[in-house]
């Protein structure tokens, strides 16, 4: 379901913006903060495949209606790699990487790019990442997309070894980025950290705090979305 942001304190955005979360709780946390016409917030579903399909559907529909989106944003809560992205912090992706898209070999993991096909990384516009950092205080770094959430210290360490700049992992960013790339649409990923990447300790999760941080972040991000243009790369 698409939520049209309520008209509020700001003027019409220069570009239409599609914000894709995984679940309704994240969608609602974002929608509470935005007062921009031209910004639509959807709950695209969990995992890269469903996120890609839902995002592609929304992008295609907008294009066919003659009002294409100029930016796609993947957002929601995420696991953070301690101590680089502690619980409660914000992370903005300077690269969106599919961390488990590839093959296991006797010598270790190989991404599909080393197998000779596909892509595993999309890079958001540098100027937009800088603006998000300035507006929200988010930490810039790689955000990994995984199909299986990390549940052990060993896997967390392996991911950081393969991706030294990784700050967080989530399950949808790469799917949103793939759909956006197919439409020639720039992409952004912003995450609020709800738990550490590693052993699953539900008592340590702070989902409510992370959703509140997401709402606060998008309140600060609204002027950035309003003023950004696709040529600002």
Short mmCIF file of N, CA, C and O in Angstrom, two decimals, residues 81-210:
data_model
loop_
_atom_site.label_atom_id
_atom_site.label_comp_id
_atom_site.label_asym_id
_atom_site.label_seq_id
_atom_site.Cartn_x
_atom_site.Cartn_y
_atom_site.Cartn_z
N UNK A 81 27.26 -3.15 13.02
CA UNK A 81 28.51 -3.81 13.38
C UNK A 81 29.19 -3.04 14.51
O UNK A 81 29.60 -1.90 14.34
N UNK A 82 29.25 -3.68 15.68
CA UNK A 82 29.90 -3.05 16.83
C UNK A 82 31.42 -3.09 16.65
O UNK A 82 31.96 -4.05 16.10
N UNK A 83 32.11 -2.06 17.13
CA UNK A 83 31.61 -0.84 17.79
C UNK A 83 31.35 0.30 16.81
O UNK A 83 31.11 1.42 17.22
N UNK A 84 31.39 0.00 15.52
CA UNK A 84 31.37 1.06 14.50
C UNK A 84 30.00 1.72 14.38
O UNK A 84 29.91 2.91 14.05
N UNK A 85 28.93 0.95 14.59
CA UNK A 85 27.57 1.49 14.49
C UNK A 85 26.76 0.96 15.66
O UNK A 85 26.10 -0.07 15.55
N UNK A 86 26.82 1.64 16.79
CA UNK A 86 26.13 1.15 17.99
C UNK A 86 24.62 1.25 17.88
O UNK A 86 24.08 1.97 17.03
N UNK A 87 23.95 0.52 18.74
CA UNK A 87 22.48 0.56 18.79
C UNK A 87 22.02 2.01 19.02
O UNK A 87 22.56 2.72 19.87
N UNK A 88 21.06 2.43 18.23
CA UNK A 88 20.53 3.79 18.32
C UNK A 88 21.12 4.75 17.31
O UNK A 88 20.58 5.84 17.12
N UNK A 89 22.21 4.35 16.66
CA UNK A 89 22.85 5.24 15.70
C UNK A 89 22.17 5.14 14.34
O UNK A 89 21.40 4.22 14.06
N UNK A 90 22.48 6.10 13.47
CA UNK A 90 21.99 6.12 12.10
C UNK A 90 23.15 5.84 11.15
O UNK A 90 24.28 6.29 11.38
N UNK A 91 22.86 5.10 10.09
CA UNK A 91 23.86 4.76 9.09
C UNK A 91 23.31 5.11 7.72
O UNK A 91 22.16 4.76 7.40
N UNK A 92 24.10 5.81 6.90
CA UNK A 92 23.72 6.06 5.51
C UNK A 92 24.73 5.36 4.62
O UNK A 92 25.94 5.42 4.86
N UNK A 93 24.22 4.66 3.62
CA UNK A 93 25.09 3.84 2.77
C UNK A 93 25.83 4.70 1.76
O UNK A 93 25.22 5.46 1.01
N UNK A 94 27.17 4.57 1.75
CA UNK A 94 27.91 5.10 0.61
C UNK A 94 28.13 3.99 -0.43
O UNK A 94 28.56 4.26 -1.54
N UNK A 95 27.82 2.76 -0.03
CA UNK A 95 27.67 1.67 -0.99
C UNK A 95 26.65 0.68 -0.45
O UNK A 95 26.55 0.47 0.76
N UNK A 96 25.86 0.14 -1.35
CA UNK A 96 24.83 -0.85 -1.01
C UNK A 96 25.27 -2.16 -1.64
O UNK A 96 25.29 -2.28 -2.87
N UNK A 97 25.63 -3.13 -0.82
CA UNK A 97 26.28 -4.34 -1.32
C UNK A 97 25.53 -5.59 -0.92
O UNK A 97 25.17 -5.77 0.25
N UNK A 98 25.32 -6.47 -1.89
CA UNK A 98 24.74 -7.79 -1.63
C UNK A 98 25.85 -8.68 -1.10
O UNK A 98 26.72 -9.13 -1.85
N UNK A 99 25.81 -8.97 0.20
CA UNK A 99 26.94 -9.63 0.85
C UNK A 99 26.97 -11.13 0.65
O UNK A 99 28.02 -11.75 0.82
N UNK A 100 25.82 -11.73 0.30
CA UNK A 100 25.81 -13.18 0.16
C UNK A 100 25.32 -13.63 -1.21
O UNK A 100 24.80 -14.74 -1.37
N UNK A 101 25.52 -12.78 -2.22
CA UNK A 101 25.17 -13.11 -3.59
C UNK A 101 26.42 -13.62 -4.30
O UNK A 101 27.29 -12.84 -4.70
N UNK A 102 26.52 -14.93 -4.41
CA UNK A 102 27.73 -15.51 -4.99
C UNK A 102 27.79 -16.99 -4.77
O UNK A 102 26.77 -17.68 -4.78
N UNK A 103 29.00 -17.50 -4.52
CA UNK A 103 29.19 -18.94 -4.36
C UNK A 103 30.21 -19.22 -3.27
O UNK A 103 31.21 -18.51 -3.15
N UNK A 104 29.96 -20.29 -2.52
CA UNK A 104 30.94 -20.80 -1.59
C UNK A 104 31.91 -21.70 -2.33
O UNK A 104 31.51 -22.50 -3.16
N UNK A 105 33.20 -21.55 -2.05
CA UNK A 105 34.23 -22.38 -2.68
C UNK A 105 35.15 -22.91 -1.58
O UNK A 105 35.12 -22.41 -0.45
N UNK A 106 36.00 -23.89 -1.90
CA UNK A 106 36.96 -24.36 -0.90
C UNK A 106 37.88 -23.26 -0.39
O UNK A 106 38.43 -23.36 0.71
N UNK A 107 38.04 -22.21 -1.21
CA UNK A 107 38.91 -21.10 -0.81
C UNK A 107 38.14 -19.95 -0.19
O UNK A 107 38.72 -18.90 0.10
N UNK A 108 36.84 -20.12 0.01
CA UNK A 108 36.04 -19.07 0.62
C UNK A 108 34.94 -18.59 -0.31
O UNK A 108 34.67 -19.18 -1.36
N UNK A 109 34.30 -17.50 0.09
CA UNK A 109 33.15 -16.96 -0.66
C UNK A 109 33.62 -16.16 -1.87
O UNK A 109 34.58 -15.38 -1.78
N UNK A 110 32.92 -16.33 -3.01
CA UNK A 110 33.17 -15.54 -4.20
C UNK A 110 31.90 -14.79 -4.58
O UNK A 110 30.85 -15.43 -4.79
N UNK A 111 31.95 -13.47 -4.69
CA UNK A 111 30.77 -12.74 -5.17
C UNK A 111 30.54 -13.04 -6.65
O UNK A 111 31.45 -13.48 -7.36
N UNK A 112 29.31 -12.78 -7.11
CA UNK A 112 28.99 -13.11 -8.50
C UNK A 112 29.87 -12.36 -9.49
O UNK A 112 30.13 -12.84 -10.59
N UNK A 113 30.35 -11.20 -9.11
CA UNK A 113 31.21 -10.45 -10.02
C UNK A 113 32.50 -11.23 -10.32
O UNK A 113 33.02 -11.16 -11.44
N UNK A 114 33.01 -11.96 -9.35
CA UNK A 114 34.22 -12.75 -9.58
C UNK A 114 33.92 -14.05 -10.31
O UNK A 114 34.84 -14.72 -10.79
N UNK A 115 32.65 -14.38 -10.40
CA UNK A 115 32.24 -15.53 -11.21
C UNK A 115 31.98 -15.11 -12.66
O UNK A 115 31.69 -15.94 -13.51
N UNK A 116 32.05 -13.81 -12.91
CA UNK A 116 31.98 -13.32 -14.29
C UNK A 116 30.65 -12.77 -14.72
O UNK A 116 30.42 -12.56 -15.93
N UNK A 117 29.74 -12.48 -13.79
CA UNK A 117 28.46 -11.91 -14.19
C UNK A 117 27.85 -11.14 -13.02
O UNK A 117 28.28 -11.26 -11.87
N UNK A 118 26.84 -10.32 -13.36
CA UNK A 118 26.08 -9.62 -12.33
C UNK A 118 26.83 -8.45 -11.71
O UNK A 118 27.92 -8.06 -12.12
N UNK A 119 26.19 -7.91 -10.68
CA UNK A 119 26.78 -6.84 -9.89
C UNK A 119 26.43 -7.09 -8.43
O UNK A 119 25.43 -7.75 -8.13
N UNK A 120 27.24 -6.60 -7.53
CA UNK A 120 26.94 -6.77 -6.11
C UNK A 120 26.89 -5.45 -5.36
O UNK A 120 26.55 -5.43 -4.18
N UNK A 121 27.20 -4.35 -6.03
CA UNK A 121 27.28 -3.06 -5.33
C UNK A 121 26.65 -1.95 -6.15
O UNK A 121 26.89 -1.83 -7.35
N UNK A 122 25.85 -1.13 -5.47
CA UNK A 122 25.34 0.12 -6.04
C UNK A 122 25.80 1.25 -5.14
O UNK A 122 25.84 1.11 -3.92
N UNK A 123 26.12 2.39 -5.75
CA UNK A 123 26.64 3.52 -5.00
C UNK A 123 25.69 4.71 -5.10
O UNK A 123 25.44 5.23 -6.19
N UNK A 124 25.15 5.15 -3.97
CA UNK A 124 24.29 6.34 -3.97
C UNK A 124 25.08 7.59 -4.36
O UNK A 124 26.33 7.62 -4.26
N UNK A 125 24.40 8.63 -4.81
CA UNK A 125 25.08 9.87 -5.16
C UNK A 125 25.89 10.43 -3.98
O UNK A 125 25.36 10.57 -2.87
N UNK A 126 27.15 10.76 -4.22
CA UNK A 126 28.03 11.21 -3.14
C UNK A 126 27.51 12.48 -2.49
O UNK A 126 27.57 12.62 -1.26
N UNK A 127 27.00 13.41 -3.29
CA UNK A 127 26.53 14.68 -2.72
C UNK A 127 25.32 14.45 -1.81
O UNK A 127 25.18 15.10 -0.77
N UNK A 128 24.47 13.51 -2.19
CA UNK A 128 23.30 13.22 -1.37
C UNK A 128 23.70 12.57 -0.06
O UNK A 128 23.16 12.89 1.00
N UNK A 129 24.66 11.66 -0.12
CA UNK A 129 25.17 11.03 1.11
C UNK A 129 25.73 12.09 2.05
O UNK A 129 25.45 12.09 3.26
N UNK A 130 26.50 13.02 1.50
CA UNK A 130 27.07 14.10 2.33
C UNK A 130 25.96 14.94 2.96
O UNK A 130 26.04 15.31 4.14
N UNK A 131 24.92 15.24 2.19
CA UNK A 131 23.81 16.04 2.72
C UNK A 131 23.07 15.31 3.84
O UNK A 131 22.65 15.92 4.82
N UNK A 132 22.92 14.00 3.68
CA UNK A 132 22.25 13.21 4.72
C UNK A 132 23.08 13.19 5.99
O UNK A 132 22.56 13.33 7.11
N UNK A 133 24.38 13.02 5.84
CA UNK A 133 25.29 13.05 7.00
C UNK A 133 25.17 14.38 7.73
O UNK A 133 25.04 14.44 8.96
N UNK A 134 25.19 15.47 6.96
CA UNK A 134 25.12 16.80 7.55
C UNK A 134 23.78 17.04 8.26
O UNK A 134 23.74 17.62 9.35
N UNK A 135 22.70 16.57 7.65
CA UNK A 135 21.36 16.85 8.20
C UNK A 135 21.03 15.98 9.39
O UNK A 135 20.35 16.43 10.32
N UNK A 136 21.46 14.72 9.38
CA UNK A 136 20.99 13.77 10.39
C UNK A 136 22.07 13.28 11.34
O UNK A 136 21.74 12.66 12.36
N UNK A 137 23.35 13.50 11.01
CA UNK A 137 24.41 12.95 11.82
C UNK A 137 24.67 11.48 11.58
O UNK A 137 25.40 10.82 12.34
N UNK A 138 24.08 10.93 10.52
CA UNK A 138 24.28 9.52 10.19
C UNK A 138 25.74 9.25 9.86
O UNK A 138 26.44 10.11 9.33
N UNK A 139 26.18 8.03 10.17
CA UNK A 139 27.53 7.61 9.86
C UNK A 139 27.55 7.02 8.45
O UNK A 139 26.75 6.13 8.15
N UNK A 140 28.46 7.47 7.56
CA UNK A 140 28.52 6.92 6.21
C UNK A 140 29.38 5.66 6.17
O UNK A 140 30.41 5.56 6.83
N UNK A 141 28.94 4.68 5.41
CA UNK A 141 29.68 3.44 5.25
C UNK A 141 28.88 2.47 4.42
O UNK A 141 27.78 2.78 3.97
N UNK A 142 29.42 1.29 4.23
CA UNK A 142 28.70 0.27 3.47
C UNK A 142 27.56 -0.30 4.30
O UNK A 142 27.71 -0.55 5.49
N UNK A 143 26.42 -0.50 3.66
CA UNK A 143 25.32 -1.24 4.26
C UNK A 143 25.16 -2.53 3.45
O UNK A 143 24.97 -2.48 2.23
N UNK A 144 25.28 -3.65 4.12
CA UNK A 144 25.21 -4.95 3.47
C UNK A 144 23.76 -5.42 3.40
O UNK A 144 23.00 -5.26 4.35
N UNK A 145 23.40 -6.02 2.26
CA UNK A 145 22.11 -6.68 2.13
C UNK A 145 22.34 -8.18 2.23
O UNK A 145 23.20 -8.74 1.52
N UNK A 146 21.61 -8.84 3.10
CA UNK A 146 21.72 -10.29 3.28
C UNK A 146 20.35 -10.92 3.14
O UNK A 146 19.33 -10.30 3.45
N UNK A 147 20.33 -12.16 2.68
CA UNK A 147 19.07 -12.91 2.64
C UNK A 147 18.86 -13.70 3.93
O UNK A 147 17.73 -14.08 4.24
N UNK A 148 19.95 -13.94 4.66
CA UNK A 148 19.88 -14.61 5.96
C UNK A 148 20.52 -13.70 6.98
O UNK A 148 21.71 -13.35 6.85
N UNK A 149 19.78 -13.30 7.99
CA UNK A 149 20.31 -12.40 9.01
C UNK A 149 21.43 -13.11 9.78
O UNK A 149 21.32 -14.28 10.13
N UNK A 150 22.49 -12.38 10.04
CA UNK A 150 23.62 -12.93 10.78
C UNK A 150 23.22 -13.27 12.22
O UNK A 150 22.59 -12.47 12.90
N UNK A 151 23.62 -14.47 12.67
CA UNK A 151 23.26 -14.90 14.01
C UNK A 151 24.42 -15.41 14.83
O UNK A 151 24.22 -15.91 15.95
N UNK A 152 25.64 -15.29 14.31
CA UNK A 152 26.81 -15.74 15.04
C UNK A 152 27.93 -14.72 14.96
O UNK A 152 28.01 -13.94 13.99
N UNK A 153 28.80 -14.75 15.96
CA UNK A 153 29.96 -13.86 15.95
C UNK A 153 30.90 -14.21 14.82
O UNK A 153 31.56 -13.33 14.24
N UNK A 154 30.97 -15.49 14.48
CA UNK A 154 31.87 -15.93 13.41
C UNK A 154 31.45 -15.32 12.08
O UNK A 154 32.28 -14.78 11.33
N UNK A 155 30.17 -15.40 11.76
CA UNK A 155 29.72 -14.82 10.49
C UNK A 155 29.85 -13.31 10.49
O UNK A 155 30.23 -12.71 9.47
N UNK A 156 29.58 -12.66 11.60
CA UNK A 156 29.75 -11.21 11.67
C UNK A 156 31.19 -10.82 11.37
O UNK A 156 31.46 -9.88 10.63
N UNK A 157 32.12 -11.57 11.94
CA UNK A 157 33.55 -11.28 11.71
C UNK A 157 33.93 -11.52 10.26
O UNK A 157 34.70 -10.75 9.67
N UNK A 158 33.38 -12.56 9.66
CA UNK A 158 33.68 -12.84 8.25
C UNK A 158 33.15 -11.75 7.34
O UNK A 158 33.82 -11.35 6.38
N UNK A 159 31.94 -11.27 7.63
CA UNK A 159 31.39 -10.19 6.82
C UNK A 159 32.24 -8.93 6.91
O UNK A 159 32.51 -8.27 5.91
N UNK A 160 32.67 -8.58 8.11
CA UNK A 160 33.50 -7.39 8.27
C UNK A 160 34.87 -7.59 7.62
O UNK A 160 35.45 -6.64 7.09
N UNK A 161 35.36 -8.82 7.63
CA UNK A 161 36.65 -9.08 6.97
C UNK A 161 36.52 -8.88 5.46
O UNK A 161 37.42 -8.30 4.83
N UNK A 162 35.40 -9.34 4.89
CA UNK A 162 35.20 -9.18 3.44
C UNK A 162 34.80 -7.75 3.08
O UNK A 162 35.08 -7.29 1.97
N UNK A 163 34.17 -7.05 4.01
CA UNK A 163 33.66 -5.69 3.75
C UNK A 163 34.11 -4.78 4.89
O UNK A 163 33.32 -4.47 5.80
N UNK A 164 35.36 -4.33 4.88
CA UNK A 164 35.91 -3.58 6.02
C UNK A 164 35.19 -2.28 6.35
O UNK A 164 35.29 -1.80 7.48
N UNK A 165 34.49 -1.70 5.38
CA UNK A 165 33.79 -0.43 5.64
C UNK A 165 32.33 -0.64 6.04
O UNK A 165 31.60 0.33 6.22
N UNK A 166 31.91 -1.90 6.19
CA UNK A 166 30.51 -2.18 6.50
C UNK A 166 30.15 -1.68 7.89
O UNK A 166 30.86 -1.94 8.87
N UNK A 167 29.03 -0.97 7.98
CA UNK A 167 28.52 -0.48 9.26
C UNK A 167 27.26 -1.20 9.70
O UNK A 167 26.97 -1.27 10.89
N UNK A 168 26.50 -1.74 8.74
CA UNK A 168 25.21 -2.34 9.09
C UNK A 168 24.85 -3.40 8.08
O UNK A 168 25.39 -3.45 6.96
N UNK A 169 23.91 -4.27 8.48
CA UNK A 169 23.32 -5.21 7.55
C UNK A 169 21.80 -5.13 7.67
O UNK A 169 21.24 -4.92 8.75
N UNK A 170 21.15 -5.27 6.51
CA UNK A 170 19.70 -5.32 6.44
C UNK A 170 19.34 -6.28 5.30
O UNK A 170 20.22 -6.96 4.78
N UNK A 171 18.07 -6.30 4.90
CA UNK A 171 17.65 -7.32 3.96
C UNK A 171 17.03 -6.79 2.66
O UNK A 171 16.64 -7.58 1.81
N UNK A 172 16.96 -5.47 2.50
CA UNK A 172 16.22 -4.94 1.36
C UNK A 172 16.98 -3.98 0.46
O UNK A 172 16.57 -3.76 -0.69
N UNK A 173 18.04 -3.36 0.94
CA UNK A 173 18.66 -2.27 0.21
C UNK A 173 19.07 -2.62 -1.20
O UNK A 173 18.83 -1.87 -2.15
N UNK A 174 19.72 -3.78 -1.37
CA UNK A 174 20.20 -4.15 -2.69
C UNK A 174 19.03 -4.40 -3.65
O UNK A 174 19.10 -4.06 -4.83
N UNK A 175 17.94 -4.96 -3.14
CA UNK A 175 16.77 -5.17 -3.99
C UNK A 175 16.19 -3.86 -4.48
O UNK A 175 15.85 -3.71 -5.66
N UNK A 176 16.06 -2.89 -3.57
CA UNK A 176 15.58 -1.56 -3.97
C UNK A 176 16.53 -0.94 -4.97
O UNK A 176 16.11 -0.34 -5.98
N UNK A 177 17.83 -1.08 -4.74
CA UNK A 177 18.83 -0.50 -5.63
C UNK A 177 18.81 -1.13 -7.02
O UNK A 177 18.97 -0.44 -8.03
N UNK A 178 18.60 -2.44 -7.09
CA UNK A 178 18.52 -3.11 -8.39
C UNK A 178 17.32 -2.60 -9.18
O UNK A 178 17.42 -2.33 -10.39
N UNK A 179 16.18 -2.46 -8.52
CA UNK A 179 14.99 -1.95 -9.20
C UNK A 179 15.21 -0.51 -9.67
O UNK A 179 14.85 -0.15 -10.79
N UNK A 180 15.82 0.29 -8.80
CA UNK A 180 16.08 1.69 -9.17
C UNK A 180 17.04 1.77 -10.35
O UNK A 180 16.84 2.55 -11.28
N UNK A 181 18.08 0.94 -10.35
CA UNK A 181 19.05 0.95 -11.44
C UNK A 181 18.40 0.59 -12.77
O UNK A 181 18.74 1.16 -13.82
N UNK A 182 17.46 -0.34 -12.74
CA UNK A 182 16.78 -0.73 -13.98
C UNK A 182 15.98 0.43 -14.57
O UNK A 182 15.74 0.46 -15.78
N UNK A 183 15.59 1.38 -13.73
CA UNK A 183 14.84 2.56 -14.17
C UNK A 183 15.73 3.78 -14.34
O UNK A 183 15.23 4.86 -14.67
N UNK A 184 17.02 3.63 -14.09
CA UNK A 184 17.92 4.79 -14.15
C UNK A 184 17.66 5.79 -13.05
O UNK A 184 17.93 6.99 -13.21
N UNK A 185 17.16 5.31 -11.91
CA UNK A 185 16.79 6.18 -10.79
C UNK A 185 17.85 6.11 -9.71
O UNK A 185 18.23 5.01 -9.28
N UNK A 186 18.35 7.23 -9.21
CA UNK A 186 19.31 7.21 -8.09
C UNK A 186 18.69 6.56 -6.86
O UNK A 186 17.47 6.59 -6.67
N UNK A 187 19.56 6.03 -6.01
CA UNK A 187 19.09 5.33 -4.82
C UNK A 187 19.84 5.81 -3.59
O UNK A 187 20.99 6.27 -3.68
N UNK A 188 19.18 5.72 -2.44
CA UNK A 188 19.76 6.07 -1.15
C UNK A 188 19.33 5.01 -0.15
O UNK A 188 18.23 4.46 -0.28
N UNK A 189 20.19 4.71 0.82
CA UNK A 189 19.79 3.82 1.91
C UNK A 189 20.16 4.44 3.25
O UNK A 189 21.32 4.80 3.46
N UNK A 190 19.17 4.55 4.13
CA UNK A 190 19.36 5.11 5.46
C UNK A 190 18.77 4.14 6.47
O UNK A 190 17.62 3.71 6.33
N UNK A 191 19.55 3.79 7.51
CA UNK A 191 19.13 2.79 8.48
C UNK A 191 19.33 3.29 9.90
O UNK A 191 20.30 3.99 10.20
N UNK A 192 18.41 2.88 10.78
CA UNK A 192 18.55 3.11 12.21
C UNK A 192 18.89 1.76 12.85
O UNK A 192 18.22 0.76 12.60
N UNK A 193 19.92 1.74 13.67
CA UNK A 193 20.44 0.49 14.22
C UNK A 193 19.62 0.08 15.44
O UNK A 193 19.53 0.83 16.42
N UNK A 194 19.06 -1.12 15.37
CA UNK A 194 18.22 -1.63 16.45
C UNK A 194 18.91 -2.71 17.28
O UNK A 194 18.46 -3.01 18.39
N UNK A 195 19.98 -3.30 16.76
CA UNK A 195 20.64 -4.42 17.43
C UNK A 195 22.03 -4.61 16.85
O UNK A 195 22.30 -4.19 15.72
N UNK A 196 22.92 -5.26 17.60
CA UNK A 196 24.24 -5.56 17.06
C UNK A 196 24.16 -6.72 16.07
O UNK A 196 23.34 -7.64 16.23
N UNK A 197 25.02 -6.71 15.04
CA UNK A 197 25.17 -7.85 14.16
C UNK A 197 25.95 -8.92 14.92
O UNK A 197 27.02 -8.65 15.47
N UNK A 198 25.43 -10.14 14.95
CA UNK A 198 26.10 -11.23 15.66
C UNK A 198 25.10 -12.13 16.34
O UNK A 198 23.98 -12.30 15.85
N UNK A 199 25.47 -12.72 17.46
CA UNK A 199 24.56 -13.64 18.16
C UNK A 199 23.22 -12.99 18.44
O UNK A 199 23.16 -11.84 18.89
N UNK A 200 22.14 -13.74 18.19
CA UNK A 200 20.80 -13.19 18.33
C UNK A 200 20.39 -13.15 19.80
O UNK A 200 20.15 -14.17 20.43
N UNK A 201 20.36 -11.94 20.33
CA UNK A 201 19.96 -11.70 21.72
C UNK A 201 18.80 -10.73 21.70
O UNK A 201 18.99 -9.51 21.73
N UNK A 202 17.59 -11.27 21.68
CA UNK A 202 16.42 -10.41 21.52
C UNK A 202 16.27 -9.43 22.67
O UNK A 202 15.69 -8.36 22.51
N UNK A 203 16.80 -9.77 23.82
CA UNK A 203 16.72 -8.86 24.97
C UNK A 203 17.51 -7.58 24.72
O UNK A 203 17.27 -6.55 25.36
N UNK A 204 18.47 -7.67 23.81
CA UNK A 204 19.32 -6.50 23.52
C UNK A 204 18.77 -5.66 22.37
O UNK A 204 19.32 -4.59 22.08
N UNK A 205 17.71 -6.12 21.71
CA UNK A 205 17.16 -5.35 20.61
C UNK A 205 16.42 -4.13 21.13
O UNK A 205 15.76 -4.18 22.15
N UNK A 206 16.53 -3.03 20.40
CA UNK A 206 15.87 -1.78 20.75
C UNK A 206 15.08 -1.29 19.54
O UNK A 206 15.36 -0.23 18.98
N UNK A 207 14.08 -2.08 19.16
CA UNK A 207 13.33 -1.77 17.94
C UNK A 207 12.55 -0.47 18.08
O UNK A 207 12.53 0.37 17.17
N UNK A 208 11.90 -0.29 19.22
CA UNK A 208 11.14 0.95 19.43
C UNK A 208 12.03 2.18 19.36
O UNK A 208 11.66 3.19 18.73
N UNK A 209 13.20 2.11 19.97
CA UNK A 209 14.13 3.24 19.92
C UNK A 209 14.61 3.49 18.50
O UNK A 209 14.77 4.65 18.08
N UNK A 210 14.85 2.41 17.75
CA UNK A 210 15.32 2.57 16.38
C UNK A 210 14.24 3.19 15.50
O UNK A 210 14.52 4.06 14.65
#
